[in-house]
XYZ file of C-alpha atoms in Angstrom:
510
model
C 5.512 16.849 -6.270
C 4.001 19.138 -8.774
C 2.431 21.914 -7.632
C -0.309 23.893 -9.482
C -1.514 27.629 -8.141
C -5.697 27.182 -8.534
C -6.675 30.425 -6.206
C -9.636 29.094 -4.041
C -12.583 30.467 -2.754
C -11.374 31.066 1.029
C -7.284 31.507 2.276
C -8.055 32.164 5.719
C -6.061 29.577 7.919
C -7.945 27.654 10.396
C -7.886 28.879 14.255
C -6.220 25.657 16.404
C -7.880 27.403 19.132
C -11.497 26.828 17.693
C -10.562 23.167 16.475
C -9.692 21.698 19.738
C -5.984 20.981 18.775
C -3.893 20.204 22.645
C -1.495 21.669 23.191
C 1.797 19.546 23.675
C 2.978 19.264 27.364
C 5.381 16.942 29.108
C 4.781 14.904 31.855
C 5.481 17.773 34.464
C 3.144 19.886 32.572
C 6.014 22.654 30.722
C 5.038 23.253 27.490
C 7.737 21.473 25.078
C 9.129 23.537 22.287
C 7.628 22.680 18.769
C 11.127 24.463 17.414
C 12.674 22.061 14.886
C 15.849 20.040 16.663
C 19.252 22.156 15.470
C 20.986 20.835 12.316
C 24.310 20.087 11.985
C 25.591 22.889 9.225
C 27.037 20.688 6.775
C 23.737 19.045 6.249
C 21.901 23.023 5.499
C 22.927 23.299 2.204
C 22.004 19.743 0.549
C 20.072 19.684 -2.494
C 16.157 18.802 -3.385
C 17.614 15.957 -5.594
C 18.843 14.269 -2.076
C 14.558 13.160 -1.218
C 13.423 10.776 -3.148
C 9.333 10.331 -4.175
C 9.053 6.376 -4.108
C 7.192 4.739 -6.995
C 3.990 3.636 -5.025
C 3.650 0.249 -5.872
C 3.001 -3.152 -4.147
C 5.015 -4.437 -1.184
C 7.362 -7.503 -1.937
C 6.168 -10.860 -2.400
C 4.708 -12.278 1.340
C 7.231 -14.863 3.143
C 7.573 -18.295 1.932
C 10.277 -21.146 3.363
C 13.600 -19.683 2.265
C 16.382 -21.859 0.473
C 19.943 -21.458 -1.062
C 21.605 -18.302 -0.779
C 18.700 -16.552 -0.285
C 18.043 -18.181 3.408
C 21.926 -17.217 3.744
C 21.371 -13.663 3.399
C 18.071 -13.873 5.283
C 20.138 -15.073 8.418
C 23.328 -12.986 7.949
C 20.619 -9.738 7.683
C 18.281 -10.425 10.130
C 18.850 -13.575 12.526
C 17.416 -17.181 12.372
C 14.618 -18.677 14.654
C 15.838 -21.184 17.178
C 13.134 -23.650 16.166
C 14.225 -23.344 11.988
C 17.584 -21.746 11.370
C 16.351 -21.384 7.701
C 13.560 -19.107 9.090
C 13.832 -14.915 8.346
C 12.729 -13.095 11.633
C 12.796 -9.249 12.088
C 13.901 -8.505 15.714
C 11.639 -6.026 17.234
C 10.424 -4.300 20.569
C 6.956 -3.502 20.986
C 5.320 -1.192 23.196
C 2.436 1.661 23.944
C 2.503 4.918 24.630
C -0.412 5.857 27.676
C -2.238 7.994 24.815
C -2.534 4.403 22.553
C 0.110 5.314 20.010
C 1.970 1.720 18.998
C 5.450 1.706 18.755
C 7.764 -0.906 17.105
C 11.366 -0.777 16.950
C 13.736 -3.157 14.805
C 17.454 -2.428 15.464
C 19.543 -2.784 12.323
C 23.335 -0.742 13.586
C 25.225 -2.404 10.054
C 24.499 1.891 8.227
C 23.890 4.815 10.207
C 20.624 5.047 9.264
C 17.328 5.424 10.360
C 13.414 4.539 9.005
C 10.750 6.106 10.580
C 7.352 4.498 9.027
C 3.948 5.575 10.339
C 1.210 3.918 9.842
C -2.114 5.407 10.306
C -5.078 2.243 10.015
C -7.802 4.075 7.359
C -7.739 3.390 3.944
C -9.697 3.785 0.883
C -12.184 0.972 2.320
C -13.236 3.220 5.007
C -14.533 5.946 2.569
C -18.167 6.790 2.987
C -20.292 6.963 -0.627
C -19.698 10.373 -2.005
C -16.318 10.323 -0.263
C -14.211 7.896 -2.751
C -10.400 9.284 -2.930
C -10.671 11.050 -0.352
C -8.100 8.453 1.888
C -5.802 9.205 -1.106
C -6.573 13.283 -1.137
C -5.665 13.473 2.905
C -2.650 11.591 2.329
C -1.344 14.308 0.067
C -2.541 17.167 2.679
C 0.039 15.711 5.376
C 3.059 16.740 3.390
C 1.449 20.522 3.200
C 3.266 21.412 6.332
C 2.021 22.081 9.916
C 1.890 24.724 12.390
C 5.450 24.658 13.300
C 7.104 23.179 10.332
C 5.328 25.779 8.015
C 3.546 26.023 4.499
C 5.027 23.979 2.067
C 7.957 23.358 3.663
C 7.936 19.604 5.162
C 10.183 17.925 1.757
C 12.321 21.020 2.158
C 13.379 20.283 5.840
C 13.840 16.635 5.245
C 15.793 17.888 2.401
C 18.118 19.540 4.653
C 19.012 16.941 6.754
C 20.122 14.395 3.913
C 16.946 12.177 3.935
C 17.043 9.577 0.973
C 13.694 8.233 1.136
C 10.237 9.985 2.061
C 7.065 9.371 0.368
C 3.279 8.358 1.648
C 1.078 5.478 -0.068
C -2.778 5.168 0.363
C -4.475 1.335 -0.035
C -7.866 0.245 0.929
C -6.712 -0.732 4.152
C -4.404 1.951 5.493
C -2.243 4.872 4.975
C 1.393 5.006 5.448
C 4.198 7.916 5.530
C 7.518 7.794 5.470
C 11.287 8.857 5.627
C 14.823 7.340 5.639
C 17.353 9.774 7.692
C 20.642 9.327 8.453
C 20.799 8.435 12.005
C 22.051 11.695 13.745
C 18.785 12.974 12.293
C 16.194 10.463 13.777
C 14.280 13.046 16.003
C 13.964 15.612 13.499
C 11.996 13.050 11.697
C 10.096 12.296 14.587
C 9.514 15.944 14.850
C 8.027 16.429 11.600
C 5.701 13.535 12.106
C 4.973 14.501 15.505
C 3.947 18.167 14.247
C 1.556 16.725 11.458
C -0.075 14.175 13.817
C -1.263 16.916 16.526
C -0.799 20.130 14.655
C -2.251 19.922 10.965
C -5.343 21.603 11.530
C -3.975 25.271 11.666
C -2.311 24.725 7.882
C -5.313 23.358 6.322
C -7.230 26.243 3.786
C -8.883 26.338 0.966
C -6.156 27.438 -0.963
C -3.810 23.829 -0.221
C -6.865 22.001 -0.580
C -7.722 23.554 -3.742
C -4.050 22.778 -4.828
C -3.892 19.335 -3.838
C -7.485 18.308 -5.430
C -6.021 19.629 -8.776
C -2.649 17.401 -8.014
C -5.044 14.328 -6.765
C -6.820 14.663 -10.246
C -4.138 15.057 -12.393
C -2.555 11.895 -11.051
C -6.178 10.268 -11.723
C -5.439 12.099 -15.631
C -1.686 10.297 -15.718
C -2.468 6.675 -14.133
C -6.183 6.241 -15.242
C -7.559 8.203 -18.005
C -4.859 8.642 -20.113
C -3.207 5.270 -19.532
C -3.818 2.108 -22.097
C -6.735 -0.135 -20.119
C -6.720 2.104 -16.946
C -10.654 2.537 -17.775
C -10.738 -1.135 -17.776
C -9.141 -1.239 -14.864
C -11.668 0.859 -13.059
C -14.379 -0.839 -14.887
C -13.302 -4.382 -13.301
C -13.330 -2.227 -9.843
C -17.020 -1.598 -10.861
C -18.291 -4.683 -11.844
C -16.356 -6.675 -8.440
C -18.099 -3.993 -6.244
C -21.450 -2.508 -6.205
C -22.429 0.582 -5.957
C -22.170 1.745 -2.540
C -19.041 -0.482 -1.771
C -15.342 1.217 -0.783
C -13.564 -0.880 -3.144
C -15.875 0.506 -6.410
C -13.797 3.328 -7.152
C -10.346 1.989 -6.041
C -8.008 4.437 -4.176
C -8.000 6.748 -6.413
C -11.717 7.568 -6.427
C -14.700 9.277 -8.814
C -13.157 12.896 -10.353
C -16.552 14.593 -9.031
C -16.229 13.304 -5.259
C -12.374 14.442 -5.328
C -13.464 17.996 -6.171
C -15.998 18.055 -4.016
C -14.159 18.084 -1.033
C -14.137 20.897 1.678
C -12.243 22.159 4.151
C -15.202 20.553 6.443
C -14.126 17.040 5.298
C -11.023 17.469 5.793
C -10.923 18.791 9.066
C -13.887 15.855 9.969
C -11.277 13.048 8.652
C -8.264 14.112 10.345
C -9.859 14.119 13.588
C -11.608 11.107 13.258
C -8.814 9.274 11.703
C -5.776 10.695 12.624
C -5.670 10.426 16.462
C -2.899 8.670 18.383
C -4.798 5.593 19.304
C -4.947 5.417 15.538
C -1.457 5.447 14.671
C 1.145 2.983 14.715
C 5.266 4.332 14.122
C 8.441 1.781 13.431
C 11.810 3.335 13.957
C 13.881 0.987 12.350
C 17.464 1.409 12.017
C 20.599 2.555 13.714
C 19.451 4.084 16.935
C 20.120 3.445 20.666
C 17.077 2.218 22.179
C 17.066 4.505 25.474
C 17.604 7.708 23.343
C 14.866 6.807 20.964
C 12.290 6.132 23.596
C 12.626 9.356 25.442
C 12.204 11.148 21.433
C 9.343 9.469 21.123
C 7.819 9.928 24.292
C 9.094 13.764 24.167
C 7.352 13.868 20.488
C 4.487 11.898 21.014
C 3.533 10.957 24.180
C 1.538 13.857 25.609
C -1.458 13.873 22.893
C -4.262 13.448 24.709
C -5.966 9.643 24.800
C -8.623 9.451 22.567
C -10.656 6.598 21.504
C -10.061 4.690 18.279
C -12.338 5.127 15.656
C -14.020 1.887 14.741
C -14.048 0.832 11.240
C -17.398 0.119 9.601
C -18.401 -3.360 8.397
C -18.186 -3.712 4.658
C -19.799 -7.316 3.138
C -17.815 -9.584 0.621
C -20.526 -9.185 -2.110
C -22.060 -12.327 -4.402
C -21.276 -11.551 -7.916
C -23.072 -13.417 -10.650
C -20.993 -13.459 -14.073
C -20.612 -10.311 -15.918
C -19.140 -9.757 -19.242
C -18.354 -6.448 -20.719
C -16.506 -5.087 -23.671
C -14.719 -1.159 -23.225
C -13.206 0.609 -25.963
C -9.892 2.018 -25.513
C -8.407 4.624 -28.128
C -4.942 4.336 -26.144
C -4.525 0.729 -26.385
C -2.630 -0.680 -29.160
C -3.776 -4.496 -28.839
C -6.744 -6.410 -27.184
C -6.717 -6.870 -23.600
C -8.621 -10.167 -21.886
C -9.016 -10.049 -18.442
C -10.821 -12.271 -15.550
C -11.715 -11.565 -12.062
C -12.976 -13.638 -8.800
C -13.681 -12.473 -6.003
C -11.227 -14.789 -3.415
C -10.436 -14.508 0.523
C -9.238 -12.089 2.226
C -5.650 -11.788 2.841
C -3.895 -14.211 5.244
C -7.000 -15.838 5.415
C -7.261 -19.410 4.217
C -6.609 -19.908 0.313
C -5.171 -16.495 0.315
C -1.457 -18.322 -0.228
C -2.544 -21.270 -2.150
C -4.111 -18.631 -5.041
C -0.347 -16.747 -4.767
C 0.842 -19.983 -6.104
C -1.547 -20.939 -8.617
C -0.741 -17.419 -9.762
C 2.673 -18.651 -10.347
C 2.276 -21.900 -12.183
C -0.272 -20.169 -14.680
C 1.608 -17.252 -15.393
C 5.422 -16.832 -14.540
C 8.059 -16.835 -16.878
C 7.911 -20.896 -16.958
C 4.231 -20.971 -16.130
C 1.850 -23.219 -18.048
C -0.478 -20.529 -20.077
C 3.101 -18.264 -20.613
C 4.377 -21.514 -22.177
C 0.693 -22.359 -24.205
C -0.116 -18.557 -25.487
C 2.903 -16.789 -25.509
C 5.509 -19.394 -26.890
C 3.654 -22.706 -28.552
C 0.427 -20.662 -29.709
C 1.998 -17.086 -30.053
C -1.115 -15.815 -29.536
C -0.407 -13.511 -26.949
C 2.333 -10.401 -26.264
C 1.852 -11.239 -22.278
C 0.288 -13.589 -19.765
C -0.426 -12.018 -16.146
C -1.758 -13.323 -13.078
C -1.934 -12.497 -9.150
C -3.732 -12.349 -6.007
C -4.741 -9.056 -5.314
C -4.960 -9.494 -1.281
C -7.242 -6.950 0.775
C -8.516 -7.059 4.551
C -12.067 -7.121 3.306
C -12.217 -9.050 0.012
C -9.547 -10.153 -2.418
C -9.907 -11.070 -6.237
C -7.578 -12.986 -8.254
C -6.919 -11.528 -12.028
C -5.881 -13.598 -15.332
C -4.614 -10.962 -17.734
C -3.515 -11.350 -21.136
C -2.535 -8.865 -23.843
C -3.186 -10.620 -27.000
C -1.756 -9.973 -30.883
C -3.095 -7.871 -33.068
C -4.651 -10.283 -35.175
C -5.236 -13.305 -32.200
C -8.773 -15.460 -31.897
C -9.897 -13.628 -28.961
C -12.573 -17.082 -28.846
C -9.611 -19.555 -29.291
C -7.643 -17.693 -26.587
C -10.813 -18.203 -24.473
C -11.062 -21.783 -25.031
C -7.287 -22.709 -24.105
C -8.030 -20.741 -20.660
C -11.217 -22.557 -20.395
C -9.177 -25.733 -20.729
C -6.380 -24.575 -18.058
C -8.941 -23.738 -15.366
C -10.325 -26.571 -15.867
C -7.479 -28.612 -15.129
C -6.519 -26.721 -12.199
C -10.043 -26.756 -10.944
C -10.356 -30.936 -11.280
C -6.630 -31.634 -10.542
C -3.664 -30.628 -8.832
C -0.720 -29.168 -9.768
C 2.453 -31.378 -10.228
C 4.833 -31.509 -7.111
C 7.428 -30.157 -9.622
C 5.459 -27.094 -10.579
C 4.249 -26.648 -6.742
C 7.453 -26.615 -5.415
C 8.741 -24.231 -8.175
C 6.547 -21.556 -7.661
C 6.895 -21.710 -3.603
C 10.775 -21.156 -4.110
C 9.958 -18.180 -6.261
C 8.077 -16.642 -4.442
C 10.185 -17.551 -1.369
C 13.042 -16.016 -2.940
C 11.304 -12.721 -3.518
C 10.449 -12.671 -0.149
C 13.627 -12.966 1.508
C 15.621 -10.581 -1.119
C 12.827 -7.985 -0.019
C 13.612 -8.018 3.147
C 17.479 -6.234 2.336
C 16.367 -2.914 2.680
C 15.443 -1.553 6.095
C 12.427 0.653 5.100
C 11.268 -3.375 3.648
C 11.305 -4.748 7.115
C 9.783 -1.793 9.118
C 6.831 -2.137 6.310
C 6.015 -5.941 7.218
C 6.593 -5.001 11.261
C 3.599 -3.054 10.119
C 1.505 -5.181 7.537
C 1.803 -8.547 10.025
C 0.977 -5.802 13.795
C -1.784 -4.726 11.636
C -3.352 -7.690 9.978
C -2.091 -9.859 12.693
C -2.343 -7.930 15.405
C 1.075 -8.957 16.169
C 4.495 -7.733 14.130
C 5.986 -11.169 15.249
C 4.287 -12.777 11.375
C 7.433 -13.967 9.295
C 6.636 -17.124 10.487
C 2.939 -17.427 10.417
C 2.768 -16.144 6.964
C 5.711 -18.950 6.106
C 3.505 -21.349 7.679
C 0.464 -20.723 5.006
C 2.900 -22.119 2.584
C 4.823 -25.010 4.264
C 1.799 -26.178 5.445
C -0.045 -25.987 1.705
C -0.108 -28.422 -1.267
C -0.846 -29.525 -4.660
C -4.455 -30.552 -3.471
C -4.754 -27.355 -1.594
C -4.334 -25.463 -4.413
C -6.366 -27.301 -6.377
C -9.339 -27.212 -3.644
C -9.168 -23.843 -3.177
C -9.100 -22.873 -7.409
C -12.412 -25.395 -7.342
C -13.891 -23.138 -4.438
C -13.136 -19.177 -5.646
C -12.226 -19.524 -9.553
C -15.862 -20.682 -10.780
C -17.032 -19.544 -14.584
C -20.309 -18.282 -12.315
C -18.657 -16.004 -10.468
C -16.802 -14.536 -12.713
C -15.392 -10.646 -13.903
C -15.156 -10.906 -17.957
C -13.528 -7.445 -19.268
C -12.421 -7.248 -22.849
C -10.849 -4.260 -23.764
C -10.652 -3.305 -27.510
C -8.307 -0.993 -29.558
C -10.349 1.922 -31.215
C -9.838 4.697 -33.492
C -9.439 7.734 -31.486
C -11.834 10.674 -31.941
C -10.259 13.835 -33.074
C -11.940 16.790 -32.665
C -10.819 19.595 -35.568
């Protein structure tokens, strides 16, 4: 991570005593020793290039029926259900600590190797007005280092002991951190993530803060303003949400509400936020089950019970249509893009929209096959279900030629929704995009840090980790006439997001 040196306006670090951090105890009430567990000295001398910053993108495609080879490898990697031996199912133990902490653990013993996830349930959508990117801003003040890791130092430790994986993602909905270790290494990982879960406060200044809002805003710089159509982007996030509404400003959030954050807010938001009855941790991986429930219990378990922080309400809100043309001196050809707003995800019509997604716009989808290779109007046909706990929306991109009939590209998508509004799909191009998706589903699920990330997604949207085959279900059980019901219901011309981004001349300033 890059790390800029903006002096701020106050370095003193905060007193734990005056911010109500607990101490740690065990259960017969000796203080435990925050002292990172001893590593071995062949792993003391390993290189930075050994932790690796995860691109933070989308999890894999959600679980569909599995076929072919893929069901094969779904089986040999994780088991089979005793009702459908085609079924994926990730083995897990579930249990509470007395202080509300969740744990999950998924035994994998094939590579001596260990995922520690940690899920902590506030995202972006839980941002107060005046507050947007500030989810995204606290993520990046956990890897600061805590009172007895130290400053800075929390990818240098993980460093040491050969981790291969450690990064943390913000979404509307929650924020995750995590870290693959070899398996010998598993409590110094819980250490670390024990530390920054009871003993942040005493690291957090002005001066990190300062450094991390210029970080925060630079990515903003790299992935928004300086990107071709990332201000269309956020002006779709705009015109889907009001003013006022979490989603408006997307995780990233408004430049002036990033750098107006204190020391205050952070302080306010970690202890709202991150208590224990917030948090949920997966250790999946190569462990022995006895040995990683005393860690955990040794690391975790004697934070005090607090209550969990209730998440506000946040409506679905009525949009009438809106159209609205942005200029973009980065982009090098017109952009069309259309929004709905569509369920929620898991919710009904959430699945059937992932597969009209894929008959419109995969490789043999209908409007790849109409603009791209009969018309050759178009450099690129996208579409997909953008699913969120409090209100999805469904997005038809296309990227057209430079010298395309932005109208006649209109009118052929006019015709296409209409068809899929008034009629189904064909069983052929149904059952095509199911075993796509199906198939990026189940070739997810290979890598372990894969499966401890849907243990999460399914206990949290769920409530219950036990969701490979409840989310299959939304498909098996779906249809042409399902999809077609549902397009009728969410994808109406009324209701509709109409961005057009155009190529312009770029100002230059002499």
């Amino acid at each position: 991570m890059a790390r800029s040196e903006h002096k701020g306006r106050c370095g003193r670090l905060l007193d734990a005593s005056l911010l109500g951090v607990p101490e740690l105890h065990t259960v017969a009430g000796a203080s435990l020793p925050r002292r990172m567990p001893t590593l071995p000295p062949d792993k003391e001398s390993m290189t930075r290039n050994n932790v690796t910053r995860t691109h933070r993108g989308r999890f894999p495609a959600r679980a569909l029926r599995t076929v072919g080879g893929a069901a094969a490898l779904a089986a040999a990697l994780i088991g089979s259900s005793p009702a459908n031996a085609a079924d994926p199912q990730i083995p897990f133990e579930r249990y509470q600590l007395d202080n509300g902490i969740e744990i999950i653990l998924h035994q994998d013993t094939s590579t001596p190797i260990v995922a520690v996830n940690v899920w902590y349930h506030v995202g972006s959508g839980d941002e107060m007005p005046g507050n947007s990117g500030f989810a995204h801003l606290f993520e990046h003040m956990l890897f600061q280092g805590s009172q007895h890791v130290g400053q800075d130092r929390h990818f240098e430790v993980l460093k040491s002991i050969g981790a291969s994986t450690v990064n943390g993602t913000t979404s509307p909905d929650r924020t995750n951190y995590f870290e693959v270790v070899p398996s010998h290494q598993l409590e110094t990982a819980l250490w670390l993530e024990s530390d920054r879960m009871g003993y942040l406060l005493p690291m957090l200044n002005r001066d990190s803060l300062d450094n991390q809002i210029d970080v925060v805003r630079n990515e903003r710089r790299q992935s928004v303003d300086n990107v071709p159509y990332g201000t269309s982007q956020m002006e779709l996030a705009a015109a889907l949400y009001p003013e006022g509404h979490p989603y408006r400003y997307r995780v990233i959030g408004k430049h002036e509400d990033i750098a107006a954050a204190t020391v205050d807010d952070v302080v306010a938001f970690y202890r709202k936020w991150y208590s224990p009855a917030n948090a949920t941790i997966v250790v999946a991986g190569d462990f022995e089950t006895a040995a990683v429930k005393a860690a955990l219990g040794k690391w975790f378990g004697t934070f005090p019970k607090l209550a969990k922080p209730e998440r506000r309400p946040v409506a679905v809100p009525r949009i009438q249509r809106v159209r609205k043309e942005v200029p973009d001196p980065l982009a090098k050809l017109p952009q069309l893009t259309y929004a709905w707003h569509t369920p929620p995800y898991l919710q009904e019509g959430d699945a059937e929209l992932d597969i009209l997604a894929n008959v419109l716009a995969s490789r043999t989808g209908r409007l790849q096959r109409l603009l791209v290779d009969e018309q050759q109007v178009a450099q690129e046909v996208q579409a997909w279900q953008t699913s969120q706990q409090r209100s999805s929306y469904f997005s038809l991109v296309v990227t057209l030629k430079p010298n395309a009939d932005l109208a006649a590209v209109e009118a052929t998508l006019a015709d296409e929704l209409a068809r899929v509004v008034t009629t189904p799909v064909s069983q052929r191009e149904f059952d095509r995009a199911v075993t796509n998706l199906e198939s990026r589903f189940v070739w997810g699920l290979e890598p372990l840090m894969a499966r401890a990330e849907y243990l999460q997604r399914y206990n949290h949207f769920y409530g219950d980790p036990d969701g490979v085959a409840r989310d299959i279900a939304r498909y098996r059980q779906s249809s042409p006439a399902k999809v077609q019901s549902t397009a009728a219901a969410f994808l109406r011309t009324d209701q509709r997001v109409e961005i057009i981004t155009k190529p312009v001349q770029a100002v230059t300033h002499r």
